[in-house]
């Protein structure tokens, strides 16, 4: 099993008598998941199908001769089983989907996924998650083997995250702290710091101060990732956020400090909240991945 996939669900065992009828017909794993059917006793024969139901492969499986992992969207059907069959189905997903599928978290932020593809390394990174919320990004980073310090003000969110960390036996990789980022002072040294959709909830003046502290405590060659709401002439912010960035404001805080912008944009995005007509509110978001000078 590739380390980029993680088991999100294992179903109860089936026998020849209890095998779901749907598995004997054309069938695919749930969206975005791979499937592994393990034969524990007896035998079965499975066919893989193409889009026109033509057989592309036939597998005769037993405990000694396992079935291959079925990738997402691979159609298949079981054509025969022995009377003494016992089998069990497990579903696997990418690490970025695991928190959502296993624990109902929001999916890992897309910019966090991109950042860790950009900074891929064998060595565990020291990560600071500023405003971790329920921990969707913290869990992803810890599952990738990194050491994460997770900060948030909401005790209920932190307690939920602590439960997940315990269930996943990640206590040695994740430190959880309740803090008010308006008062928090960054300390220690980190290889990457992230703040996704957090800074608009901070009091005016705090984001600039916090960014200067983030820069001062990032290891040489390390990274800062920030995604934050803006208010611009073409997309003025109508939400009562205490703080929003202006055009070019976030990027200047880094270029003026001598950092390299690995990625920066001020693209239009949508909030989960809706306007009076039921449409999702659109704003520009400043998205920055910057590298500290070496």
PDB file of C-alpha atoms in Angstrom:
ATOM      1  CA  UNK A   1       0.000   0.000   0.000  1.00  0.00           C
ATOM      2  CA  UNK A   2       1.414   3.363  -1.029  1.00  0.00           C
ATOM      3  CA  UNK A   3       2.134   5.746   1.851  1.00  0.00           C
ATOM      4  CA  UNK A   4       0.213   8.486   0.025  1.00  0.00           C
ATOM      5  CA  UNK A   5      -3.039   6.626   0.744  1.00  0.00           C
ATOM      6  CA  UNK A   6      -4.646   5.951   4.107  1.00  0.00           C
ATOM      7  CA  UNK A   7      -7.488   3.640   5.082  1.00  0.00           C
ATOM      8  CA  UNK A   8     -10.584   5.710   5.797  1.00  0.00           C
ATOM      9  CA  UNK A   9     -13.019   2.849   6.402  1.00  0.00           C
ATOM     10  CA  UNK A  10     -13.032  -0.931   6.843  1.00  0.00           C
ATOM     11  CA  UNK A  11     -16.383  -2.669   6.501  1.00  0.00           C
ATOM     12  CA  UNK A  12     -17.506  -5.760   8.439  1.00  0.00           C
ATOM     13  CA  UNK A  13     -16.611  -9.162   7.007  1.00  0.00           C
ATOM     14  CA  UNK A  14     -18.819 -10.757   4.376  1.00  0.00           C
ATOM     15  CA  UNK A  15     -19.427 -14.417   3.603  1.00  0.00           C
ATOM     16  CA  UNK A  16     -20.720 -16.047   0.443  1.00  0.00           C
ATOM     17  CA  UNK A  17     -24.223 -15.671   1.890  1.00  0.00           C
ATOM     18  CA  UNK A  18     -23.908 -12.019   2.989  1.00  0.00           C
ATOM     19  CA  UNK A  19     -21.901 -10.627   0.063  1.00  0.00           C
ATOM     20  CA  UNK A  20     -23.886  -7.591  -1.191  1.00  0.00           C
ATOM     21  CA  UNK A  21     -25.669  -8.255  -4.461  1.00  0.00           C
ATOM     22  CA  UNK A  22     -24.371  -4.920  -5.810  1.00  0.00           C
ATOM     23  CA  UNK A  23     -20.836  -6.336  -5.863  1.00  0.00           C
ATOM     24  CA  UNK A  24     -21.937  -9.003  -8.343  1.00  0.00           C
ATOM     25  CA  UNK A  25     -22.942  -6.247 -10.768  1.00  0.00           C
ATOM     26  CA  UNK A  26     -20.969  -3.353 -12.256  1.00  0.00           C
ATOM     27  CA  UNK A  27     -19.703  -1.398  -9.283  1.00  0.00           C
ATOM     28  CA  UNK A  28     -17.191   1.349  -8.416  1.00  0.00           C
ATOM     29  CA  UNK A  29     -15.663   2.541  -5.163  1.00  0.00           C
ATOM     30  CA  UNK A  30     -17.086   5.759  -3.680  1.00  0.00           C
ATOM     31  CA  UNK A  31     -15.940   8.996  -5.314  1.00  0.00           C
ATOM     32  CA  UNK A  32     -12.265   9.749  -4.801  1.00  0.00           C
ATOM     33  CA  UNK A  33     -11.467   6.512  -2.983  1.00  0.00           C
ATOM     34  CA  UNK A  34      -9.584   3.349  -3.837  1.00  0.00           C
ATOM     35  CA  UNK A  35     -10.829  -0.041  -2.676  1.00  0.00           C
ATOM     36  CA  UNK A  36      -9.085  -3.170  -1.430  1.00  0.00           C
ATOM     37  CA  UNK A  37     -11.103  -6.375  -1.124  1.00  0.00           C
ATOM     38  CA  UNK A  38      -9.226  -8.883   1.029  1.00  0.00           C
ATOM     39  CA  UNK A  39     -10.091 -12.560   0.772  1.00  0.00           C
ATOM     40  CA  UNK A  40      -9.728 -14.098   4.236  1.00  0.00           C
ATOM     41  CA  UNK A  41     -10.909 -17.607   3.342  1.00  0.00           C
ATOM     42  CA  UNK A  42     -12.148 -19.385   0.241  1.00  0.00           C
ATOM     43  CA  UNK A  43     -11.858 -17.911  -3.243  1.00  0.00           C
ATOM     44  CA  UNK A  44     -13.528 -15.441  -5.573  1.00  0.00           C
ATOM     45  CA  UNK A  45     -13.194 -14.322  -9.170  1.00  0.00           C
ATOM     46  CA  UNK A  46     -13.396 -10.616 -10.043  1.00  0.00           C
ATOM     47  CA  UNK A  47     -13.532  -8.877 -13.407  1.00  0.00           C
ATOM     48  CA  UNK A  48     -12.422  -5.317 -14.099  1.00  0.00           C
ATOM     49  CA  UNK A  49     -14.502  -3.511 -16.722  1.00  0.00           C
ATOM     50  CA  UNK A  50     -14.039  -0.573 -19.077  1.00  0.00           C
ATOM     51  CA  UNK A  51     -16.615   2.126 -19.842  1.00  0.00           C
ATOM     52  CA  UNK A  52     -18.432  -0.194 -22.263  1.00  0.00           C
ATOM     53  CA  UNK A  53     -18.518  -3.099 -19.792  1.00  0.00           C
ATOM     54  CA  UNK A  54     -15.855  -5.015 -21.667  1.00  0.00           C
ATOM     55  CA  UNK A  55     -13.650  -7.134 -19.402  1.00  0.00           C
ATOM     56  CA  UNK A  56     -10.132  -5.714 -19.168  1.00  0.00           C
ATOM     57  CA  UNK A  57      -8.760  -8.051 -16.485  1.00  0.00           C
ATOM     58  CA  UNK A  58      -9.795 -11.156 -14.546  1.00  0.00           C
ATOM     59  CA  UNK A  59      -8.466 -11.968 -11.074  1.00  0.00           C
ATOM     60  CA  UNK A  60      -8.853 -15.207  -9.130  1.00  0.00           C
ATOM     61  CA  UNK A  61      -8.201 -14.345  -5.509  1.00  0.00           C
ATOM     62  CA  UNK A  62      -7.596 -16.158  -2.250  1.00  0.00           C
ATOM     63  CA  UNK A  63      -5.879 -15.395   1.036  1.00  0.00           C
ATOM     64  CA  UNK A  64      -2.608 -16.399  -0.604  1.00  0.00           C
ATOM     65  CA  UNK A  65      -3.300 -14.570  -3.885  1.00  0.00           C
ATOM     66  CA  UNK A  66      -4.646 -11.083  -3.036  1.00  0.00           C
ATOM     67  CA  UNK A  67      -6.556  -8.770  -5.328  1.00  0.00           C
ATOM     68  CA  UNK A  68      -4.840  -5.578  -6.506  1.00  0.00           C
ATOM     69  CA  UNK A  69      -5.896  -2.206  -5.138  1.00  0.00           C
ATOM     70  CA  UNK A  70      -8.773  -0.874  -7.217  1.00  0.00           C
ATOM     71  CA  UNK A  71      -8.201   2.789  -8.142  1.00  0.00           C
ATOM     72  CA  UNK A  72     -11.045   5.324  -8.071  1.00  0.00           C
ATOM     73  CA  UNK A  73     -13.606   4.883 -10.849  1.00  0.00           C
ATOM     74  CA  UNK A  74     -12.389   1.362 -11.702  1.00  0.00           C
ATOM     75  CA  UNK A  75     -15.537  -0.568 -12.541  1.00  0.00           C
ATOM     76  CA  UNK A  76     -15.576  -4.184 -11.398  1.00  0.00           C
ATOM     77  CA  UNK A  77     -17.840  -7.096 -10.531  1.00  0.00           C
ATOM     78  CA  UNK A  78     -17.534 -10.397  -8.711  1.00  0.00           C
ATOM     79  CA  UNK A  79     -18.497 -13.264 -10.995  1.00  0.00           C
ATOM     80  CA  UNK A  80     -18.078 -16.263  -8.690  1.00  0.00           C
ATOM     81  CA  UNK A  81     -17.293 -17.152  -5.073  1.00  0.00           C
ATOM     82  CA  UNK A  82     -16.669 -20.357  -3.161  1.00  0.00           C
ATOM     83  CA  UNK A  83     -19.141 -21.472  -0.494  1.00  0.00           C
ATOM     84  CA  UNK A  84     -16.573 -20.914   2.261  1.00  0.00           C
ATOM     85  CA  UNK A  85     -15.767 -17.317   1.233  1.00  0.00           C
ATOM     86  CA  UNK A  86     -14.906 -14.748   3.872  1.00  0.00           C
ATOM     87  CA  UNK A  87     -13.818 -11.311   2.682  1.00  0.00           C
ATOM     88  CA  UNK A  88     -13.539  -7.720   3.864  1.00  0.00           C
ATOM     89  CA  UNK A  89     -13.539  -4.402   2.002  1.00  0.00           C
ATOM     90  CA  UNK A  90     -11.383  -1.414   2.968  1.00  0.00           C
ATOM     91  CA  UNK A  91     -11.499   2.049   1.403  1.00  0.00           C
ATOM     92  CA  UNK A  92      -8.400   4.197   0.963  1.00  0.00           C
ATOM     93  CA  UNK A  93      -8.048   7.890   0.208  1.00  0.00           C
ATOM     94  CA  UNK A  94      -5.388  10.540  -0.293  1.00  0.00           C
ATOM     95  CA  UNK A  95      -4.069  12.116   2.916  1.00  0.00           C
ATOM     96  CA  UNK A  96      -5.706  15.445   2.062  1.00  0.00           C
ATOM     97  CA  UNK A  97      -9.131  13.761   1.998  1.00  0.00           C
ATOM     98  CA  UNK A  98      -8.687  11.616   5.099  1.00  0.00           C
ATOM     99  CA  UNK A  99      -9.908  14.122   7.700  1.00  0.00           C
ATOM    100  CA  UNK A 100     -13.036  14.804   5.665  1.00  0.00           C
ATOM    101  CA  UNK A 101     -13.909  11.175   4.961  1.00  0.00           C
ATOM    102  CA  UNK A 102     -12.962   9.773   8.367  1.00  0.00           C
ATOM    103  CA  UNK A 103     -13.964  12.604  10.702  1.00  0.00           C
ATOM    104  CA  UNK A 104     -16.229  14.919   8.727  1.00  0.00           C
ATOM    105  CA  UNK A 105     -13.709  17.775   8.685  1.00  0.00           C
ATOM    106  CA  UNK A 106     -13.594  20.293   5.876  1.00  0.00           C
ATOM    107  CA  UNK A 107     -11.133  19.095   3.239  1.00  0.00           C
ATOM    108  CA  UNK A 108      -7.510  20.195   3.591  1.00  0.00           C
ATOM    109  CA  UNK A 109      -7.065  23.693   2.147  1.00  0.00           C
ATOM    110  CA  UNK A 110      -5.928  23.455  -1.471  1.00  0.00           C
ATOM    111  CA  UNK A 111      -3.107  25.960  -0.908  1.00  0.00           C
ATOM    112  CA  UNK A 112      -1.722  23.853   1.941  1.00  0.00           C
ATOM    113  CA  UNK A 113      -1.645  20.827  -0.364  1.00  0.00           C
ATOM    114  CA  UNK A 114       0.187  22.862  -3.020  1.00  0.00           C
ATOM    115  CA  UNK A 115       2.630  24.286  -0.477  1.00  0.00           C
ATOM    116  CA  UNK A 116       3.663  20.867   0.775  1.00  0.00           C
ATOM    117  CA  UNK A 117       4.106  19.619  -2.769  1.00  0.00           C
ATOM    118  CA  UNK A 118       6.360  22.623  -3.328  1.00  0.00           C
ATOM    119  CA  UNK A 119       8.346  22.064  -0.125  1.00  0.00           C
ATOM    120  CA  UNK A 120       8.451  18.254  -0.269  1.00  0.00           C
ATOM    121  CA  UNK A 121      11.303  16.914   1.821  1.00  0.00           C
ATOM    122  CA  UNK A 122      12.265  13.677   3.534  1.00  0.00           C
ATOM    123  CA  UNK A 123      13.013  15.420   6.820  1.00  0.00           C
ATOM    124  CA  UNK A 124      10.072  16.192   9.137  1.00  0.00           C
ATOM    125  CA  UNK A 125       9.332  19.916   9.077  1.00  0.00           C
ATOM    126  CA  UNK A 126       8.572  22.071  12.101  1.00  0.00           C
ATOM    127  CA  UNK A 127       5.190  23.617  11.319  1.00  0.00           C
ATOM    128  CA  UNK A 128       3.171  26.352  13.023  1.00  0.00           C
ATOM    129  CA  UNK A 129      -0.556  26.383  12.185  1.00  0.00           C
ATOM    130  CA  UNK A 130      -1.859  29.815  13.197  1.00  0.00           C
ATOM    131  CA  UNK A 131      -5.621  29.534  13.593  1.00  0.00           C
ATOM    132  CA  UNK A 132      -5.953  25.794  13.076  1.00  0.00           C
ATOM    133  CA  UNK A 133      -9.718  25.638  13.705  1.00  0.00           C
ATOM    134  CA  UNK A 134     -10.873  22.033  13.774  1.00  0.00           C
ATOM    135  CA  UNK A 135      -7.491  20.888  12.515  1.00  0.00           C
ATOM    136  CA  UNK A 136      -8.081  19.987   8.876  1.00  0.00           C
ATOM    137  CA  UNK A 137      -4.622  21.249   7.875  1.00  0.00           C
ATOM    138  CA  UNK A 138      -2.904  20.151  11.086  1.00  0.00           C
ATOM    139  CA  UNK A 139      -4.054  16.560  10.586  1.00  0.00           C
ATOM    140  CA  UNK A 140      -2.876  16.498   6.974  1.00  0.00           C
ATOM    141  CA  UNK A 141       0.561  17.846   7.860  1.00  0.00           C
ATOM    142  CA  UNK A 142       0.972  15.460  10.789  1.00  0.00           C
ATOM    143  CA  UNK A 143      -0.053  12.487   8.647  1.00  0.00           C
ATOM    144  CA  UNK A 144       2.717  13.481   6.246  1.00  0.00           C
ATOM    145  CA  UNK A 145       5.169  13.082   9.114  1.00  0.00           C
ATOM    146  CA  UNK A 146       5.701  16.698  10.108  1.00  0.00           C
ATOM    147  CA  UNK A 147       5.798  18.141  13.640  1.00  0.00           C
ATOM    148  CA  UNK A 148       2.909  20.585  14.029  1.00  0.00           C
ATOM    149  CA  UNK A 149       2.141  23.207  16.658  1.00  0.00           C
ATOM    150  CA  UNK A 150      -1.572  24.002  16.309  1.00  0.00           C
ATOM    151  CA  UNK A 151      -2.979  27.243  17.731  1.00  0.00           C
ATOM    152  CA  UNK A 152      -6.553  28.463  17.991  1.00  0.00           C
ATOM    153  CA  UNK A 153      -8.835  30.405  20.324  1.00  0.00           C
ATOM    154  CA  UNK A 154     -11.871  28.115  20.050  1.00  0.00           C
ATOM    155  CA  UNK A 155     -11.672  25.507  22.801  1.00  0.00           C
ATOM    156  CA  UNK A 156     -14.369  23.310  21.235  1.00  0.00           C
ATOM    157  CA  UNK A 157     -12.421  23.093  17.978  1.00  0.00           C
ATOM    158  CA  UNK A 158      -9.231  22.271  19.849  1.00  0.00           C
ATOM    159  CA  UNK A 159     -10.927  19.561  21.893  1.00  0.00           C
ATOM    160  CA  UNK A 160     -12.243  17.978  18.687  1.00  0.00           C
ATOM    161  CA  UNK A 161      -8.763  18.112  17.199  1.00  0.00           C
ATOM    162  CA  UNK A 162      -7.271  16.578  20.346  1.00  0.00           C
ATOM    163  CA  UNK A 163      -9.678  13.646  20.019  1.00  0.00           C
ATOM    164  CA  UNK A 164      -8.631  13.084  16.407  1.00  0.00           C
ATOM    165  CA  UNK A 165      -4.947  13.338  17.314  1.00  0.00           C
ATOM    166  CA  UNK A 166      -5.450  10.723  20.030  1.00  0.00           C
ATOM    167  CA  UNK A 167      -7.401   8.410  17.723  1.00  0.00           C
ATOM    168  CA  UNK A 168      -4.624   8.622  15.139  1.00  0.00           C
ATOM    169  CA  UNK A 169      -1.834   8.198  17.743  1.00  0.00           C
ATOM    170  CA  UNK A 170      -0.280  11.490  16.634  1.00  0.00           C
ATOM    171  CA  UNK A 171       0.413  12.939  20.083  1.00  0.00           C
ATOM    172  CA  UNK A 172       4.167  12.948  19.417  1.00  0.00           C
ATOM    173  CA  UNK A 173       3.691  14.999  16.248  1.00  0.00           C
ATOM    174  CA  UNK A 174       1.029  17.522  17.283  1.00  0.00           C
ATOM    175  CA  UNK A 175       1.095  20.132  20.056  1.00  0.00           C
ATOM    176  CA  UNK A 176      -2.216  21.908  20.630  1.00  0.00           C
ATOM    177  CA  UNK A 177      -2.508  25.268  22.392  1.00  0.00           C
ATOM    178  CA  UNK A 178      -5.400  27.627  23.047  1.00  0.00           C
ATOM    179  CA  UNK A 179      -4.259  31.179  22.330  1.00  0.00           C
ATOM    180  CA  UNK A 180      -5.674  34.547  21.309  1.00  0.00           C
ATOM    181  CA  UNK A 181      -3.707  35.449  18.195  1.00  0.00           C
ATOM    182  CA  UNK A 182      -4.360  39.116  18.946  1.00  0.00           C
ATOM    183  CA  UNK A 183      -2.140  38.690  22.016  1.00  0.00           C
ATOM    184  CA  UNK A 184       0.072  35.799  20.912  1.00  0.00           C
ATOM    185  CA  UNK A 185       3.797  36.290  20.355  1.00  0.00           C
ATOM    186  CA  UNK A 186       5.513  33.803  18.044  1.00  0.00           C
ATOM    187  CA  UNK A 187       8.496  32.057  19.633  1.00  0.00           C
ATOM    188  CA  UNK A 188      10.870  29.300  18.576  1.00  0.00           C
ATOM    189  CA  UNK A 189      11.867  28.511  15.002  1.00  0.00           C
ATOM    190  CA  UNK A 190       9.756  26.855  12.314  1.00  0.00           C
ATOM    191  CA  UNK A 191      10.360  25.584   8.802  1.00  0.00           C
ATOM    192  CA  UNK A 192       6.913  26.591   7.617  1.00  0.00           C
ATOM    193  CA  UNK A 193       4.103  28.659   9.098  1.00  0.00           C
ATOM    194  CA  UNK A 194       0.578  28.673   7.726  1.00  0.00           C
ATOM    195  CA  UNK A 195      -2.411  30.929   8.253  1.00  0.00           C
ATOM    196  CA  UNK A 196      -5.395  30.123   6.043  1.00  0.00           C
ATOM    197  CA  UNK A 197      -8.525  32.293   6.162  1.00  0.00           C
ATOM    198  CA  UNK A 198      -7.715  33.582   9.652  1.00  0.00           C
ATOM    199  CA  UNK A 199      -6.270  37.081   9.526  1.00  0.00           C
ATOM    200  CA  UNK A 200      -9.559  38.799   8.657  1.00  0.00           C
ATOM    201  CA  UNK A 201     -10.823  37.791  12.110  1.00  0.00           C
ATOM    202  CA  UNK A 202      -7.953  39.553  13.892  1.00  0.00           C
ATOM    203  CA  UNK A 203      -8.000  43.111  15.172  1.00  0.00           C
ATOM    204  CA  UNK A 204      -6.474  45.862  12.978  1.00  0.00           C
ATOM    205  CA  UNK A 205      -2.736  46.022  13.503  1.00  0.00           C
ATOM    206  CA  UNK A 206      -2.440  42.403  14.602  1.00  0.00           C
ATOM    207  CA  UNK A 207      -1.854  40.843  11.153  1.00  0.00           C
ATOM    208  CA  UNK A 208       1.093  43.141  10.376  1.00  0.00           C
ATOM    209  CA  UNK A 209       2.646  42.504  13.789  1.00  0.00           C
ATOM    210  CA  UNK A 210       2.048  38.779  13.528  1.00  0.00           C
ATOM    211  CA  UNK A 211       3.589  38.642  10.049  1.00  0.00           C
ATOM    212  CA  UNK A 212       6.739  40.398  11.250  1.00  0.00           C
ATOM    213  CA  UNK A 213       6.997  37.829  14.063  1.00  0.00           C
ATOM    214  CA  UNK A 214       6.383  34.972  11.631  1.00  0.00           C
ATOM    215  CA  UNK A 215       9.199  36.255   9.451  1.00  0.00           C
ATOM    216  CA  UNK A 216      11.558  36.610  12.411  1.00  0.00           C
ATOM    217  CA  UNK A 217      10.932  33.037  13.577  1.00  0.00           C
ATOM    218  CA  UNK A 218      11.059  31.243  10.224  1.00  0.00           C
ATOM    219  CA  UNK A 219      14.196  29.197   9.605  1.00  0.00           C
ATOM    220  CA  UNK A 220      16.435  30.372   6.740  1.00  0.00           C
ATOM    221  CA  UNK A 221      15.010  28.930   3.546  1.00  0.00           C
ATOM    222  CA  UNK A 222      11.692  28.246   5.284  1.00  0.00           C
ATOM    223  CA  UNK A 223       8.231  29.261   4.127  1.00  0.00           C
ATOM    224  CA  UNK A 224       5.191  31.295   5.121  1.00  0.00           C
ATOM    225  CA  UNK A 225       1.791  30.470   3.629  1.00  0.00           C
ATOM    226  CA  UNK A 226      -1.029  32.980   4.077  1.00  0.00           C
ATOM    227  CA  UNK A 227      -4.525  33.055   2.607  1.00  0.00           C
ATOM    228  CA  UNK A 228      -6.538  36.081   3.724  1.00  0.00           C
ATOM    229  CA  UNK A 229      -9.555  38.125   2.667  1.00  0.00           C
ATOM    230  CA  UNK A 230      -9.196  41.454   0.905  1.00  0.00           C
ATOM    231  CA  UNK A 231     -11.413  44.464   0.317  1.00  0.00           C
ATOM    232  CA  UNK A 232     -10.956  46.072  -3.094  1.00  0.00           C
ATOM    233  CA  UNK A 233     -12.833  48.528  -5.278  1.00  0.00           C
ATOM    234  CA  UNK A 234     -14.092  45.787  -7.587  1.00  0.00           C
ATOM    235  CA  UNK A 235     -14.914  43.360  -4.767  1.00  0.00           C
ATOM    236  CA  UNK A 236     -15.518  45.400  -1.603  1.00  0.00           C
ATOM    237  CA  UNK A 237     -15.866  43.347   1.556  1.00  0.00           C
ATOM    238  CA  UNK A 238     -19.404  43.533   2.929  1.00  0.00           C
ATOM    239  CA  UNK A 239     -18.693  41.211   5.841  1.00  0.00           C
ATOM    240  CA  UNK A 240     -17.994  42.685   9.293  1.00  0.00           C
ATOM    241  CA  UNK A 241     -14.408  41.438   9.368  1.00  0.00           C
ATOM    242  CA  UNK A 242     -12.169  43.483  11.673  1.00  0.00           C
ATOM    243  CA  UNK A 243      -9.371  43.406   9.089  1.00  0.00           C
ATOM    244  CA  UNK A 244      -8.896  42.938   5.350  1.00  0.00           C
ATOM    245  CA  UNK A 245      -5.849  43.392   3.128  1.00  0.00           C
ATOM    246  CA  UNK A 246      -5.682  45.984   0.366  1.00  0.00           C
ATOM    247  CA  UNK A 247      -4.204  45.580  -3.107  1.00  0.00           C
ATOM    248  CA  UNK A 248      -0.552  44.542  -2.865  1.00  0.00           C
ATOM    249  CA  UNK A 249      -0.446  45.030   0.899  1.00  0.00           C
ATOM    250  CA  UNK A 250       0.426  41.448   1.830  1.00  0.00           C
ATOM    251  CA  UNK A 251       3.004  40.952  -0.913  1.00  0.00           C
ATOM    252  CA  UNK A 252       4.827  44.166   0.049  1.00  0.00           C
ATOM    253  CA  UNK A 253       5.206  42.979   3.641  1.00  0.00           C
ATOM    254  CA  UNK A 254       7.328  40.132   2.270  1.00  0.00           C
ATOM    255  CA  UNK A 255       9.161  41.693  -0.657  1.00  0.00           C
ATOM    256  CA  UNK A 256      10.158  44.671   1.504  1.00  0.00           C
ATOM    257  CA  UNK A 257      11.632  42.162   3.981  1.00  0.00           C
ATOM    258  CA  UNK A 258      13.690  40.489   1.258  1.00  0.00           C
ATOM    259  CA  UNK A 259      11.605  37.330   0.956  1.00  0.00           C
ATOM    260  CA  UNK A 260      11.043  35.519  -2.345  1.00  0.00           C
ATOM    261  CA  UNK A 261       7.442  35.162  -3.504  1.00  0.00           C
ATOM    262  CA  UNK A 262       7.151  31.553  -4.660  1.00  0.00           C
ATOM    263  CA  UNK A 263       3.475  32.077  -5.406  1.00  0.00           C
ATOM    264  CA  UNK A 264       1.239  35.118  -5.043  1.00  0.00           C
ATOM    265  CA  UNK A 265      -2.162  36.085  -6.357  1.00  0.00           C
ATOM    266  CA  UNK A 266      -5.182  38.169  -5.436  1.00  0.00           C
ATOM    267  CA  UNK A 267      -7.806  36.025  -7.137  1.00  0.00           C
ATOM    268  CA  UNK A 268     -11.544  36.119  -6.549  1.00  0.00           C
ATOM    269  CA  UNK A 269     -12.865  33.445  -4.205  1.00  0.00           C
ATOM    270  CA  UNK A 270     -16.119  32.610  -2.465  1.00  0.00           C
ATOM    271  CA  UNK A 271     -17.076  32.535   1.181  1.00  0.00           C
ATOM    272  CA  UNK A 272     -19.320  29.792   2.501  1.00  0.00           C
ATOM    273  CA  UNK A 273     -21.732  32.512   3.589  1.00  0.00           C
ATOM    274  CA  UNK A 274     -24.406  33.721   1.180  1.00  0.00           C
ATOM    275  CA  UNK A 275     -25.985  37.078   0.389  1.00  0.00           C
ATOM    276  CA  UNK A 276     -29.676  37.973   0.572  1.00  0.00           C
ATOM    277  CA  UNK A 277     -30.268  36.271  -2.785  1.00  0.00           C
ATOM    278  CA  UNK A 278     -28.649  33.043  -1.612  1.00  0.00           C
ATOM    279  CA  UNK A 279     -25.491  33.499  -3.673  1.00  0.00           C
ATOM    280  CA  UNK A 280     -22.119  32.821  -2.088  1.00  0.00           C
ATOM    281  CA  UNK A 281     -20.337  36.070  -1.266  1.00  0.00           C
ATOM    282  CA  UNK A 282     -17.352  36.777  -3.514  1.00  0.00           C
ATOM    283  CA  UNK A 283     -14.168  38.502  -2.373  1.00  0.00           C
ATOM    284  CA  UNK A 284     -10.600  38.761  -3.487  1.00  0.00           C
ATOM    285  CA  UNK A 285      -8.222  36.685  -1.400  1.00  0.00           C
ATOM    286  CA  UNK A 286      -4.520  37.362  -1.060  1.00  0.00           C
ATOM    287  CA  UNK A 287      -2.701  34.036  -1.383  1.00  0.00           C
ATOM    288  CA  UNK A 288       1.013  34.032  -0.624  1.00  0.00           C
ATOM    289  CA  UNK A 289       3.716  31.396  -0.403  1.00  0.00           C
ATOM    290  CA  UNK A 290       6.980  33.152   0.397  1.00  0.00           C
ATOM    291  CA  UNK A 291      10.458  31.846   1.132  1.00  0.00           C
ATOM    292  CA  UNK A 292      12.738  33.251   3.786  1.00  0.00           C
ATOM    293  CA  UNK A 293      16.196  34.393   2.657  1.00  0.00           C
ATOM    294  CA  UNK A 294      18.956  31.892   3.361  1.00  0.00           C
TER     295      UNK A 294
END
